[in-house]
């Protein structure tokens, strides 16, 4: 932990204030859903996902999804194939990559601090 974080933690520890909530916190905690409700929610979600997967498999949806993904990939590859770089100056490309490297380096340095 660096010095700034220690100073902030010390400041908040020294200036901690307690407020009387007249049992508000206890009432809120009592109204939260029980663990059983959370477990039932997860089971229900898993059951719905399983039914959806079975429905897709039984109705031939996998072939439809495969076709859609194949078309998207084909469009993506076709877009790259149609890019015309003959009018791009090598200087512009070098400046672009130097800028990209500079931004990446700056982000790497900032993320370490």
PDB file of N, CA and C in Angstrom:
ATOM      1  N   UNK A   1       0.861  -1.165   0.000  1.00  0.00           N
ATOM      2  CA  UNK A   1       0.000   0.000   0.000  1.00  0.00           C
ATOM      3  C   UNK A   1       0.910   1.231   0.000  1.00  0.00           C
ATOM      4  N   UNK A   2       0.653   2.145  -0.921  1.00  0.00           N
ATOM      5  CA  UNK A   2       1.500   3.336  -1.007  1.00  0.00           C
ATOM      6  C   UNK A   2       1.056   4.386   0.016  1.00  0.00           C
ATOM      7  N   UNK A   3       1.808   5.457   0.085  1.00  0.00           N
ATOM      8  CA  UNK A   3       1.605   6.486   1.104  1.00  0.00           C
ATOM      9  C   UNK A   3       0.234   7.150   0.995  1.00  0.00           C
ATOM     10  N   UNK A   4      -0.221   7.417  -0.239  1.00  0.00           N
ATOM     11  CA  UNK A   4      -1.533   8.065  -0.417  1.00  0.00           C
ATOM     12  C   UNK A   4      -2.652   7.204   0.147  1.00  0.00           C
ATOM     13  N   UNK A   5      -2.595   5.916  -0.120  1.00  0.00           N
ATOM     14  CA  UNK A   5      -3.640   5.018   0.373  1.00  0.00           C
ATOM     15  C   UNK A   5      -3.610   4.933   1.896  1.00  0.00           C
ATOM     16  N   UNK A   6      -2.404   4.949   2.477  1.00  0.00           N
ATOM     17  CA  UNK A   6      -2.295   4.928   3.939  1.00  0.00           C
ATOM     18  C   UNK A   6      -2.890   6.197   4.543  1.00  0.00           C
ATOM     19  N   UNK A   7      -2.613   7.343   3.913  1.00  0.00           N
ATOM     20  CA  UNK A   7      -3.165   8.602   4.412  1.00  0.00           C
ATOM     21  C   UNK A   7      -4.684   8.620   4.325  1.00  0.00           C
ATOM     22  N   UNK A   8      -5.215   8.110   3.222  1.00  0.00           N
ATOM     23  CA  UNK A   8      -6.677   8.067   3.062  1.00  0.00           C
ATOM     24  C   UNK A   8      -7.297   7.143   4.099  1.00  0.00           C
ATOM     25  N   UNK A   9      -6.700   5.950   4.293  1.00  0.00           N
ATOM     26  CA  UNK A   9      -7.226   5.007   5.281  1.00  0.00           C
ATOM     27  C   UNK A   9      -7.169   5.604   6.684  1.00  0.00           C
ATOM     28  N   UNK A  10      -6.072   6.297   7.009  1.00  0.00           N
ATOM     29  CA  UNK A  10      -5.933   6.932   8.323  1.00  0.00           C
ATOM     30  C   UNK A  10      -6.980   8.029   8.502  1.00  0.00           C
ATOM     31  N   UNK A  11      -7.185   8.833   7.460  1.00  0.00           N
ATOM     32  CA  UNK A  11      -8.175   9.914   7.536  1.00  0.00           C
ATOM     33  C   UNK A  11      -9.568   9.363   7.818  1.00  0.00           C
ATOM     34  N   UNK A  12      -9.958   8.319   7.073  1.00  0.00           N
ATOM     35  CA  UNK A  12     -11.302   7.770   7.265  1.00  0.00           C
ATOM     36  C   UNK A  12     -11.429   7.070   8.614  1.00  0.00           C
ATOM     37  N   UNK A  13     -10.349   6.444   9.095  1.00  0.00           N
ATOM     38  CA  UNK A  13     -10.405   5.798  10.408  1.00  0.00           C
ATOM     39  C   UNK A  13     -10.580   6.835  11.515  1.00  0.00           C
ATOM     40  N   UNK A  14      -9.897   7.975  11.388  1.00  0.00           N
ATOM     41  CA  UNK A  14      -9.997   9.019  12.411  1.00  0.00           C
ATOM     42  C   UNK A  14     -11.332   9.760  12.364  1.00  0.00           C
ATOM     43  N   UNK A  15     -11.935   9.862  11.198  1.00  0.00           N
ATOM     44  CA  UNK A  15     -13.161  10.652  11.040  1.00  0.00           C
ATOM     45  C   UNK A  15     -14.406   9.794  10.861  1.00  0.00           C
ATOM     46  N   UNK A  16     -14.352   8.578  11.355  1.00  0.00           N
ATOM     47  CA  UNK A  16     -15.501   7.681  11.229  1.00  0.00           C
ATOM     48  C   UNK A  16     -16.626   8.172  12.138  1.00  0.00           C
ATOM     49  N   UNK A  17     -17.830   8.234  11.581  1.00  0.00           N
ATOM     50  CA  UNK A  17     -18.984   8.693  12.350  1.00  0.00           C
ATOM     51  C   UNK A  17     -20.033   7.593  12.379  1.00  0.00           C
ATOM     52  N   UNK A  18     -20.632   7.418  13.525  1.00  0.00           N
ATOM     53  CA  UNK A  18     -21.704   6.441  13.698  1.00  0.00           C
ATOM     54  C   UNK A  18     -23.032   7.192  13.792  1.00  0.00           C
ATOM     55  N   UNK A  19     -24.028   6.698  13.110  1.00  0.00           N
ATOM     56  CA  UNK A  19     -25.356   7.300  13.148  1.00  0.00           C
ATOM     57  C   UNK A  19     -26.342   6.281  13.707  1.00  0.00           C
ATOM     58  N   UNK A  20     -27.231   6.743  14.547  1.00  0.00           N
ATOM     59  CA  UNK A  20     -28.281   5.873  15.067  1.00  0.00           C
ATOM     60  C   UNK A  20     -29.301   5.643  13.961  1.00  0.00           C
ATOM     61  N   UNK A  21     -29.549   4.380  13.649  1.00  0.00           N
ATOM     62  CA  UNK A  21     -30.472   4.097  12.548  1.00  0.00           C
ATOM     63  C   UNK A  21     -31.814   3.558  13.034  1.00  0.00           C
ATOM     64  N   UNK A  22     -32.005   3.488  14.353  1.00  0.00           N
ATOM     65  CA  UNK A  22     -33.280   3.052  14.941  1.00  0.00           C
ATOM     66  C   UNK A  22     -33.737   1.704  14.393  1.00  0.00           C
ATOM     67  N   UNK A  23     -32.810   0.780  14.229  1.00  0.00           N
ATOM     68  CA  UNK A  23     -33.153  -0.561  13.771  1.00  0.00           C
ATOM     69  C   UNK A  23     -33.348  -0.688  12.278  1.00  0.00           C
ATOM     70  N   UNK A  24     -33.032   0.352  11.514  1.00  0.00           N
ATOM     71  CA  UNK A  24     -33.231   0.316  10.060  1.00  0.00           C
ATOM     72  C   UNK A  24     -32.396  -0.786   9.414  1.00  0.00           C
ATOM     73  N   UNK A  25     -31.140  -0.896   9.805  1.00  0.00           N
ATOM     74  CA  UNK A  25     -30.259  -1.906   9.208  1.00  0.00           C
ATOM     75  C   UNK A  25     -30.793  -3.310   9.453  1.00  0.00           C
ATOM     76  N   UNK A  26     -31.277  -3.555  10.654  1.00  0.00           N
ATOM     77  CA  UNK A  26     -31.818  -4.875  10.978  1.00  0.00           C
ATOM     78  C   UNK A  26     -33.058  -5.174  10.138  1.00  0.00           C
ATOM     79  N   UNK A  27     -33.923  -4.194   9.959  1.00  0.00           N
ATOM     80  CA  UNK A  27     -35.122  -4.405   9.140  1.00  0.00           C
ATOM     81  C   UNK A  27     -34.756  -4.683   7.687  1.00  0.00           C
ATOM     82  N   UNK A  28     -33.747  -3.979   7.176  1.00  0.00           N
ATOM     83  CA  UNK A  28     -33.309  -4.220   5.796  1.00  0.00           C
ATOM     84  C   UNK A  28     -32.773  -5.637   5.659  1.00  0.00           C
ATOM     85  N   UNK A  29     -31.960  -6.071   6.611  1.00  0.00           N
ATOM     86  CA  UNK A  29     -31.378  -7.409   6.545  1.00  0.00           C
ATOM     87  C   UNK A  29     -32.463  -8.489   6.611  1.00  0.00           C
ATOM     88  N   UNK A  30     -33.537  -8.240   7.362  1.00  0.00           N
ATOM     89  CA  UNK A  30     -34.620  -9.212   7.458  1.00  0.00           C
ATOM     90  C   UNK A  30     -35.414  -9.308   6.159  1.00  0.00           C
ATOM     91  N   UNK A  31     -35.453  -8.243   5.376  1.00  0.00           N
ATOM     92  CA  UNK A  31     -36.236  -8.240   4.143  1.00  0.00           C
ATOM     93  C   UNK A  31     -35.477  -8.795   2.952  1.00  0.00           C
ATOM     94  N   UNK A  32     -34.169  -9.027   3.093  1.00  0.00           N
ATOM     95  CA  UNK A  32     -33.393  -9.593   1.992  1.00  0.00           C
ATOM     96  C   UNK A  32     -33.876 -11.009   1.706  1.00  0.00           C
ATOM     97  N   UNK A  33     -33.808 -11.441   0.440  1.00  0.00           N
ATOM     98  CA  UNK A  33     -34.266 -12.792   0.130  1.00  0.00           C
ATOM     99  C   UNK A  33     -33.376 -13.842   0.796  1.00  0.00           C
ATOM    100  N   UNK A  34     -33.992 -14.923   1.172  1.00  0.00           N
ATOM    101  CA  UNK A  34     -33.259 -16.011   1.822  1.00  0.00           C
ATOM    102  C   UNK A  34     -32.369 -16.718   0.803  1.00  0.00           C
ATOM    103  N   UNK A  35     -31.410 -17.483   1.316  1.00  0.00           N
ATOM    104  CA  UNK A  35     -30.511 -18.235   0.437  1.00  0.00           C
ATOM    105  C   UNK A  35     -31.299 -19.219  -0.427  1.00  0.00           C
ATOM    106  N   UNK A  36     -32.408 -19.722   0.106  1.00  0.00           N
ATOM    107  CA  UNK A  36     -33.223 -20.657  -0.670  1.00  0.00           C
ATOM    108  C   UNK A  36     -33.750 -19.993  -1.935  1.00  0.00           C
ATOM    109  N   UNK A  37     -34.149 -18.740  -1.829  1.00  0.00           N
ATOM    110  CA  UNK A  37     -34.665 -18.024  -3.000  1.00  0.00           C
ATOM    111  C   UNK A  37     -33.572 -17.845  -4.041  1.00  0.00           C
ATOM    112  N   UNK A  38     -32.359 -17.562  -3.605  1.00  0.00           N
ATOM    113  CA  UNK A  38     -31.242 -17.407  -4.535  1.00  0.00           C
ATOM    114  C   UNK A  38     -30.956 -18.738  -5.219  1.00  0.00           C
ATOM    115  N   UNK A  39     -30.969 -19.827  -4.450  1.00  0.00           N
ATOM    116  CA  UNK A  39     -30.726 -21.153  -5.021  1.00  0.00           C
ATOM    117  C   UNK A  39     -31.821 -21.524  -6.018  1.00  0.00           C
ATOM    118  N   UNK A  40     -33.079 -21.268  -5.663  1.00  0.00           N
ATOM    119  CA  UNK A  40     -34.180 -21.562  -6.585  1.00  0.00           C
ATOM    120  C   UNK A  40     -34.073 -20.727  -7.858  1.00  0.00           C
ATOM    121  N   UNK A  41     -33.624 -19.492  -7.753  1.00  0.00           N
ATOM    122  CA  UNK A  41     -33.438 -18.636  -8.918  1.00  0.00           C
ATOM    123  C   UNK A  41     -32.382 -19.225  -9.842  1.00  0.00           C
ATOM    124  N   UNK A  42     -31.291 -19.697  -9.288  1.00  0.00           N
ATOM    125  CA  UNK A  42     -30.230 -20.297 -10.110  1.00  0.00           C
ATOM    126  C   UNK A  42     -30.699 -21.583 -10.773  1.00  0.00           C
ATOM    127  N   UNK A  43     -31.439 -22.395 -10.032  1.00  0.00           N
ATOM    128  CA  UNK A  43     -31.960 -23.642 -10.612  1.00  0.00           C
ATOM    129  C   UNK A  43     -32.928 -23.323 -11.747  1.00  0.00           C
ATOM    130  N   UNK A  44     -33.804 -22.346 -11.554  1.00  0.00           N
ATOM    131  CA  UNK A  44     -34.760 -21.955 -12.588  1.00  0.00           C
ATOM    132  C   UNK A  44     -34.041 -21.453 -13.836  1.00  0.00           C
ATOM    133  N   UNK A  45     -32.994 -20.655 -13.649  1.00  0.00           N
ATOM    134  CA  UNK A  45     -32.219 -20.145 -14.777  1.00  0.00           C
ATOM    135  C   UNK A  45     -31.565 -21.291 -15.533  1.00  0.00           C
ATOM    136  N   UNK A  46     -30.966 -22.226 -14.810  1.00  0.00           N
ATOM    137  CA  UNK A  46     -30.327 -23.383 -15.441  1.00  0.00           C
ATOM    138  C   UNK A  46     -31.346 -24.225 -16.205  1.00  0.00           C
ATOM    139  N   UNK A  47     -32.518 -24.415 -15.639  1.00  0.00           N
ATOM    140  CA  UNK A  47     -33.566 -25.188 -16.304  1.00  0.00           C
ATOM    141  C   UNK A  47     -34.019 -24.500 -17.592  1.00  0.00           C
ATOM    142  N   UNK A  48     -34.208 -23.189 -17.552  1.00  0.00           N
ATOM    143  CA  UNK A  48     -34.627 -22.457 -18.753  1.00  0.00           C
ATOM    144  C   UNK A  48     -33.560 -22.510 -19.840  1.00  0.00           C
ATOM    145  N   UNK A  49     -32.297 -22.399 -19.460  1.00  0.00           N
ATOM    146  CA  UNK A  49     -31.216 -22.498 -20.442  1.00  0.00           C
ATOM    147  C   UNK A  49     -31.200 -23.889 -21.062  1.00  0.00           C
ATOM    148  N   UNK A  50     -31.361 -24.922 -20.244  1.00  0.00           N
ATOM    149  CA  UNK A  50     -31.363 -26.291 -20.761  1.00  0.00           C
ATOM    150  C   UNK A  50     -32.526 -26.508 -21.728  1.00  0.00           C
ATOM    151  N   UNK A  51     -33.708 -26.009 -21.382  1.00  0.00           N
ATOM    152  CA  UNK A  51     -34.865 -26.140 -22.274  1.00  0.00           C
ATOM    153  C   UNK A  51     -34.605 -25.400 -23.584  1.00  0.00           C
ATOM    154  N   UNK A  52     -34.009 -24.223 -23.513  1.00  0.00           N
ATOM    155  CA  UNK A  52     -33.690 -23.468 -24.724  1.00  0.00           C
ATOM    156  C   UNK A  52     -32.701 -24.197 -25.617  1.00  0.00           C
ATOM    157  N   UNK A  53     -31.672 -24.789 -25.017  1.00  0.00           N
ATOM    158  CA  UNK A  53     -30.679 -25.531 -25.799  1.00  0.00           C
ATOM    159  C   UNK A  53     -31.318 -26.746 -26.454  1.00  0.00           C
ATOM    160  N   UNK A  54     -32.148 -27.469 -25.719  1.00  0.00           N
ATOM    161  CA  UNK A  54     -32.832 -28.636 -26.291  1.00  0.00           C
ATOM    162  C   UNK A  54     -33.762 -28.202 -27.419  1.00  0.00           C
ATOM    163  N   UNK A  55     -34.480 -27.101 -27.241  1.00  0.00           N
ATOM    164  CA  UNK A  55     -35.378 -26.599 -28.279  1.00  0.00           C
ATOM    165  C   UNK A  55     -34.611 -26.254 -29.546  1.00  0.00           C
ATOM    166  N   UNK A  56     -33.478 -25.572 -29.393  1.00  0.00           N
ATOM    167  CA  UNK A  56     -32.661 -25.220 -30.559  1.00  0.00           C
ATOM    168  C   UNK A  56     -32.157 -26.478 -31.255  1.00  0.00           C
ATOM    169  N   UNK A  57     -31.731 -27.469 -30.470  1.00  0.00           N
ATOM    170  CA  UNK A  57     -31.213 -28.703 -31.061  1.00  0.00           C
ATOM    171  C   UNK A  57     -32.310 -29.473 -31.795  1.00  0.00           C
ATOM    172  N   UNK A  58     -33.514 -29.521 -31.239  1.00  0.00           N
ATOM    173  CA  UNK A  58     -34.595 -30.295 -31.850  1.00  0.00           C
ATOM    174  C   UNK A  58     -35.191 -29.627 -33.083  1.00  0.00           C
ATOM    175  N   UNK A  59     -35.145 -28.315 -33.155  1.00  0.00           N
ATOM    176  CA  UNK A  59     -35.767 -27.618 -34.279  1.00  0.00           C
ATOM    177  C   UNK A  59     -34.791 -27.283 -35.395  1.00  0.00           C
ATOM    178  N   UNK A  60     -33.569 -27.770 -35.306  1.00  0.00           N
ATOM    179  CA  UNK A  60     -32.595 -27.503 -36.360  1.00  0.00           C
ATOM    180  C   UNK A  60     -31.992 -26.121 -36.274  1.00  0.00           C
ATOM    181  N   UNK A  61     -32.039 -25.535 -35.126  1.00  0.00           N
ATOM    182  CA  UNK A  61     -31.504 -24.197 -34.948  1.00  0.00           C
ATOM    183  C   UNK A  61     -29.989 -24.138 -35.042  1.00  0.00           C
ATOM    184  N   UNK A  62     -29.327 -25.268 -34.776  1.00  0.00           N
ATOM    185  CA  UNK A  62     -27.868 -25.276 -34.846  1.00  0.00           C
ATOM    186  C   UNK A  62     -27.387 -24.998 -36.266  1.00  0.00           C
ATOM    187  N   UNK A  63     -28.064 -25.577 -37.251  1.00  0.00           N
ATOM    188  CA  UNK A  63     -27.682 -25.330 -38.646  1.00  0.00           C
ATOM    189  C   UNK A  63     -27.911 -23.865 -39.005  1.00  0.00           C
ATOM    190  N   UNK A  64     -28.984 -23.296 -38.493  1.00  0.00           N
ATOM    191  CA  UNK A  64     -29.273 -21.881 -38.750  1.00  0.00           C
ATOM    192  C   UNK A  64     -28.205 -20.991 -38.119  1.00  0.00           C
ATOM    193  N   UNK A  65     -27.831 -21.294 -36.889  1.00  0.00           N
ATOM    194  CA  UNK A  65     -26.780 -20.522 -36.217  1.00  0.00           C
ATOM    195  C   UNK A  65     -25.459 -20.674 -36.953  1.00  0.00           C
ATOM    196  N   UNK A  66     -25.159 -21.889 -37.407  1.00  0.00           N
ATOM    197  CA  UNK A  66     -23.921 -22.121 -38.154  1.00  0.00           C
ATOM    198  C   UNK A  66     -23.917 -21.307 -39.451  1.00  0.00           C
ATOM    199  N   UNK A  67     -25.036 -21.263 -40.146  1.00  0.00           N
ATOM    200  CA  UNK A  67     -25.130 -20.487 -41.385  1.00  0.00           C
ATOM    201  C   UNK A  67     -24.932 -18.998 -41.115  1.00  0.00           C
ATOM    202  N   UNK A  68     -25.556 -18.502 -40.067  1.00  0.00           N
ATOM    203  CA  UNK A  68     -25.418 -17.083 -39.722  1.00  0.00           C
ATOM    204  C   UNK A  68     -23.967 -16.745 -39.411  1.00  0.00           C
ATOM    205  N   UNK A  69     -23.312 -17.564 -38.592  1.00  0.00           N
ATOM    206  CA  UNK A  69     -21.915 -17.307 -38.246  1.00  0.00           C
ATOM    207  C   UNK A  69     -21.010 -17.401 -39.471  1.00  0.00           C
ATOM    208  N   UNK A  70     -21.303 -18.358 -40.362  1.00  0.00           N
ATOM    209  CA  UNK A  70     -20.520 -18.499 -41.595  1.00  0.00           C
ATOM    210  C   UNK A  70     -20.670 -17.254 -42.466  1.00  0.00           C
ATOM    211  N   UNK A  71     -21.887 -16.741 -42.584  1.00  0.00           N
ATOM    212  CA  UNK A  71     -22.121 -15.532 -43.381  1.00  0.00           C
ATOM    213  C   UNK A  71     -21.431 -14.307 -42.776  1.00  0.00           C
ATOM    214  N   UNK A  72     -21.490 -14.194 -41.460  1.00  0.00           N
ATOM    215  CA  UNK A  72     -20.826 -13.064 -40.800  1.00  0.00           C
ATOM    216  C   UNK A  72     -19.324 -13.136 -41.019  1.00  0.00           C
ATOM    217  N   UNK A  73     -18.745 -14.328 -40.863  1.00  0.00           N
ATOM    218  CA  UNK A  73     -17.311 -14.495 -41.083  1.00  0.00           C
ATOM    219  C   UNK A  73     -16.946 -14.190 -42.528  1.00  0.00           C
ATOM    220  N   UNK A  74     -17.769 -14.640 -43.477  1.00  0.00           N
ATOM    221  CA  UNK A  74     -17.517 -14.353 -44.887  1.00  0.00           C
ATOM    222  C   UNK A  74     -17.570 -12.866 -45.182  1.00  0.00           C
ATOM    223  N   UNK A  75     -18.546 -12.175 -44.589  1.00  0.00           N
ATOM    224  CA  UNK A  75     -18.629 -10.721 -44.773  1.00  0.00           C
ATOM    225  C   UNK A  75     -17.408 -10.019 -44.187  1.00  0.00           C
ATOM    226  N   UNK A  76     -16.959 -10.493 -43.045  1.00  0.00           N
ATOM    227  CA  UNK A  76     -15.798  -9.899 -42.383  1.00  0.00           C
ATOM    228  C   UNK A  76     -14.541 -10.084 -43.229  1.00  0.00           C
ATOM    229  N   UNK A  77     -14.330 -11.289 -43.729  1.00  0.00           N
ATOM    230  CA  UNK A  77     -13.162 -11.560 -44.578  1.00  0.00           C
ATOM    231  C   UNK A  77     -13.267 -10.783 -45.885  1.00  0.00           C
ATOM    232  N   UNK A  78     -14.461 -10.725 -46.466  1.00  0.00           N
ATOM    233  CA  UNK A  78     -14.661  -9.973 -47.701  1.00  0.00           C
ATOM    234  C   UNK A  78     -14.381  -8.494 -47.525  1.00  0.00           C
ATOM    235  N   UNK A  79     -14.724  -7.951 -46.368  1.00  0.00           N
ATOM    236  CA  UNK A  79     -14.456  -6.543 -46.100  1.00  0.00           C
ATOM    237  C   UNK A  79     -12.958  -6.279 -46.073  1.00  0.00           C
ATOM    238  N   UNK A  80     -12.194  -7.161 -45.435  1.00  0.00           N
ATOM    239  CA  UNK A  80     -10.744  -6.986 -45.417  1.00  0.00           C
ATOM    240  C   UNK A  80     -10.135  -7.167 -46.799  1.00  0.00           C
ATOM    241  N   UNK A  81     -10.697  -8.059 -47.597  1.00  0.00           N
ATOM    242  CA  UNK A  81     -10.156  -8.291 -48.939  1.00  0.00           C
ATOM    243  C   UNK A  81     -10.389  -7.095 -49.853  1.00  0.00           C
ATOM    244  N   UNK A  82     -11.412  -6.312 -49.571  1.00  0.00           N
ATOM    245  CA  UNK A  82     -11.733  -5.186 -50.448  1.00  0.00           C
ATOM    246  C   UNK A  82     -11.042  -3.880 -50.049  1.00  0.00           C
ATOM    247  N   UNK A  83     -10.227  -3.900 -49.007  1.00  0.00           N
ATOM    248  CA  UNK A  83      -9.533  -2.682 -48.578  1.00  0.00           C
ATOM    249  C   UNK A  83      -8.441  -2.346 -49.592  1.00  0.00           C
ATOM    250  N   UNK A  84      -8.432  -1.097 -50.048  1.00  0.00           N
ATOM    251  CA  UNK A  84      -7.447  -0.645 -51.036  1.00  0.00           C
ATOM    252  C   UNK A  84      -6.395   0.200 -50.328  1.00  0.00           C
ATOM    253  N   UNK A  85      -5.178  -0.336 -50.222  1.00  0.00           N
ATOM    254  CA  UNK A  85      -4.099   0.365 -49.538  1.00  0.00           C
ATOM    255  C   UNK A  85      -3.082   0.961 -50.506  1.00  0.00           C
ATOM    256  N   UNK A  86      -3.402   1.008 -51.798  1.00  0.00           N
ATOM    257  CA  UNK A  86      -2.444   1.517 -52.776  1.00  0.00           C
ATOM    258  C   UNK A  86      -2.214   3.017 -52.633  1.00  0.00           C
ATOM    259  N   UNK A  87      -3.179   3.743 -52.129  1.00  0.00           N
ATOM    260  CA  UNK A  87      -3.048   5.189 -52.008  1.00  0.00           C
ATOM    261  C   UNK A  87      -2.514   5.632 -50.649  1.00  0.00           C
ATOM    262  N   UNK A  88      -2.166   4.669 -49.794  1.00  0.00           N
ATOM    263  CA  UNK A  88      -1.671   5.004 -48.466  1.00  0.00           C
ATOM    264  C   UNK A  88      -0.161   5.187 -48.527  1.00  0.00           C
ATOM    265  N   UNK A  89       0.290   6.311 -48.066  1.00  0.00           N
ATOM    266  CA  UNK A  89       1.718   6.619 -48.043  1.00  0.00           C
ATOM    267  C   UNK A  89       2.406   5.791 -46.956  1.00  0.00           C
ATOM    268  N   UNK A  90       3.619   5.309 -47.203  1.00  0.00           N
ATOM    269  CA  UNK A  90       4.352   4.587 -46.152  1.00  0.00           C
ATOM    270  C   UNK A  90       4.578   5.453 -44.914  1.00  0.00           C
ATOM    271  N   UNK A  91       4.722   6.758 -45.111  1.00  0.00           N
ATOM    272  CA  UNK A  91       4.911   7.653 -43.974  1.00  0.00           C
ATOM    273  C   UNK A  91       3.681   7.651 -43.064  1.00  0.00           C
ATOM    274  N   UNK A  92       2.503   7.632 -43.653  1.00  0.00           N
ATOM    275  CA  UNK A  92       1.270   7.594 -42.854  1.00  0.00           C
ATOM    276  C   UNK A  92       1.212   6.303 -42.049  1.00  0.00           C
ATOM    277  N   UNK A  93       1.598   5.191 -42.675  1.00  0.00           N
ATOM    278  CA  UNK A  93       1.589   3.912 -41.967  1.00  0.00           C
ATOM    279  C   UNK A  93       2.574   3.929 -40.802  1.00  0.00           C
ATOM    280  N   UNK A  94       3.771   4.479 -41.018  1.00  0.00           N
ATOM    281  CA  UNK A  94       4.773   4.547 -39.949  1.00  0.00           C
ATOM    282  C   UNK A  94       4.280   5.435 -38.808  1.00  0.00           C
ATOM    283  N   UNK A  95       3.716   6.581 -39.132  1.00  0.00           N
ATOM    284  CA  UNK A  95       3.198   7.484 -38.097  1.00  0.00           C
ATOM    285  C   UNK A  95       2.062   6.809 -37.328  1.00  0.00           C
ATOM    286  N   UNK A  96       1.204   6.091 -38.033  1.00  0.00           N
ATOM    287  CA  UNK A  96       0.104   5.381 -37.380  1.00  0.00           C
ATOM    288  C   UNK A  96       0.637   4.368 -36.373  1.00  0.00           C
ATOM    289  N   UNK A  97       1.599   3.544 -36.786  1.00  0.00           N
ATOM    290  CA  UNK A  97       2.121   2.521 -35.887  1.00  0.00           C
ATOM    291  C   UNK A  97       2.928   3.123 -34.737  1.00  0.00           C
ATOM    292  N   UNK A  98       3.652   4.218 -34.977  1.00  0.00           N
ATOM    293  CA  UNK A  98       4.359   4.883 -33.883  1.00  0.00           C
ATOM    294  C   UNK A  98       3.374   5.468 -32.870  1.00  0.00           C
ATOM    295  N   UNK A  99       2.291   6.041 -33.365  1.00  0.00           N
ATOM    296  CA  UNK A  99       1.262   6.564 -32.469  1.00  0.00           C
ATOM    297  C   UNK A  99       0.633   5.436 -31.663  1.00  0.00           C
ATOM    298  N   UNK A 100       0.335   4.329 -32.330  1.00  0.00           N
ATOM    299  CA  UNK A 100      -0.241   3.168 -31.658  1.00  0.00           C
ATOM    300  C   UNK A 100       0.701   2.653 -30.578  1.00  0.00           C
ATOM    301  N   UNK A 101       1.991   2.550 -30.889  1.00  0.00           N
ATOM    302  CA  UNK A 101       2.980   2.109 -29.908  1.00  0.00           C
ATOM    303  C   UNK A 101       3.084   3.093 -28.744  1.00  0.00           C
ATOM    304  N   UNK A 102       3.046   4.379 -29.029  1.00  0.00           N
ATOM    305  CA  UNK A 102       3.133   5.392 -27.975  1.00  0.00           C
ATOM    306  C   UNK A 102       1.945   5.300 -27.021  1.00  0.00           C
ATOM    307  N   UNK A 103       0.764   5.161 -27.564  1.00  0.00           N
ATOM    308  CA  UNK A 103      -0.433   5.057 -26.723  1.00  0.00           C
ATOM    309  C   UNK A 103      -0.390   3.777 -25.894  1.00  0.00           C
ATOM    310  N   UNK A 104       0.027   2.668 -26.510  1.00  0.00           N
ATOM    311  CA  UNK A 104       0.123   1.409 -25.771  1.00  0.00           C
ATOM    312  C   UNK A 104       1.160   1.512 -24.656  1.00  0.00           C
ATOM    313  N   UNK A 105       2.296   2.134 -24.942  1.00  0.00           N
ATOM    314  CA  UNK A 105       3.316   2.317 -23.911  1.00  0.00           C
ATOM    315  C   UNK A 105       2.832   3.199 -22.778  1.00  0.00           C
ATOM    316  N   UNK A 106       2.155   4.287 -23.120  1.00  0.00           N
ATOM    317  CA  UNK A 106       1.611   5.188 -22.098  1.00  0.00           C
ATOM    318  C   UNK A 106       0.610   4.452 -21.210  1.00  0.00           C
ATOM    319  N   UNK A 107      -0.273   3.667 -21.826  1.00  0.00           N
ATOM    320  CA  UNK A 107      -1.261   2.916 -21.048  1.00  0.00           C
ATOM    321  C   UNK A 107      -0.592   1.890 -20.145  1.00  0.00           C
ATOM    322  N   UNK A 108       0.472   1.241 -20.636  1.00  0.00           N
ATOM    323  CA  UNK A 108       1.185   0.263 -19.817  1.00  0.00           C
ATOM    324  C   UNK A 108       1.837   0.938 -18.613  1.00  0.00           C
ATOM    325  N   UNK A 109       2.435   2.103 -18.832  1.00  0.00           N
ATOM    326  CA  UNK A 109       3.080   2.824 -17.730  1.00  0.00           C
ATOM    327  C   UNK A 109       2.038   3.305 -16.720  1.00  0.00           C
ATOM    328  N   UNK A 110       0.917   3.824 -17.204  1.00  0.00           N
ATOM    329  CA  UNK A 110      -0.129   4.321 -16.308  1.00  0.00           C
ATOM    330  C   UNK A 110      -0.785   3.200 -15.512  1.00  0.00           C
ATOM    331  N   UNK A 111      -0.899   2.014 -16.101  1.00  0.00           N
ATOM    332  CA  UNK A 111      -1.550   0.913 -15.389  1.00  0.00           C
ATOM    333  C   UNK A 111      -0.672   0.383 -14.260  1.00  0.00           C
ATOM    334  N   UNK A 112       0.644   0.600 -14.340  1.00  0.00           N
ATOM    335  CA  UNK A 112       1.538   0.152 -13.275  1.00  0.00           C
ATOM    336  C   UNK A 112       1.506   1.089 -12.076  1.00  0.00           C
ATOM    337  N   UNK A 113       1.105   2.317 -12.273  1.00  0.00           N
ATOM    338  CA  UNK A 113       1.121   3.287 -11.167  1.00  0.00           C
ATOM    339  C   UNK A 113      -0.096   3.198 -10.313  1.00  0.00           C
TER     340      UNK A 113
END
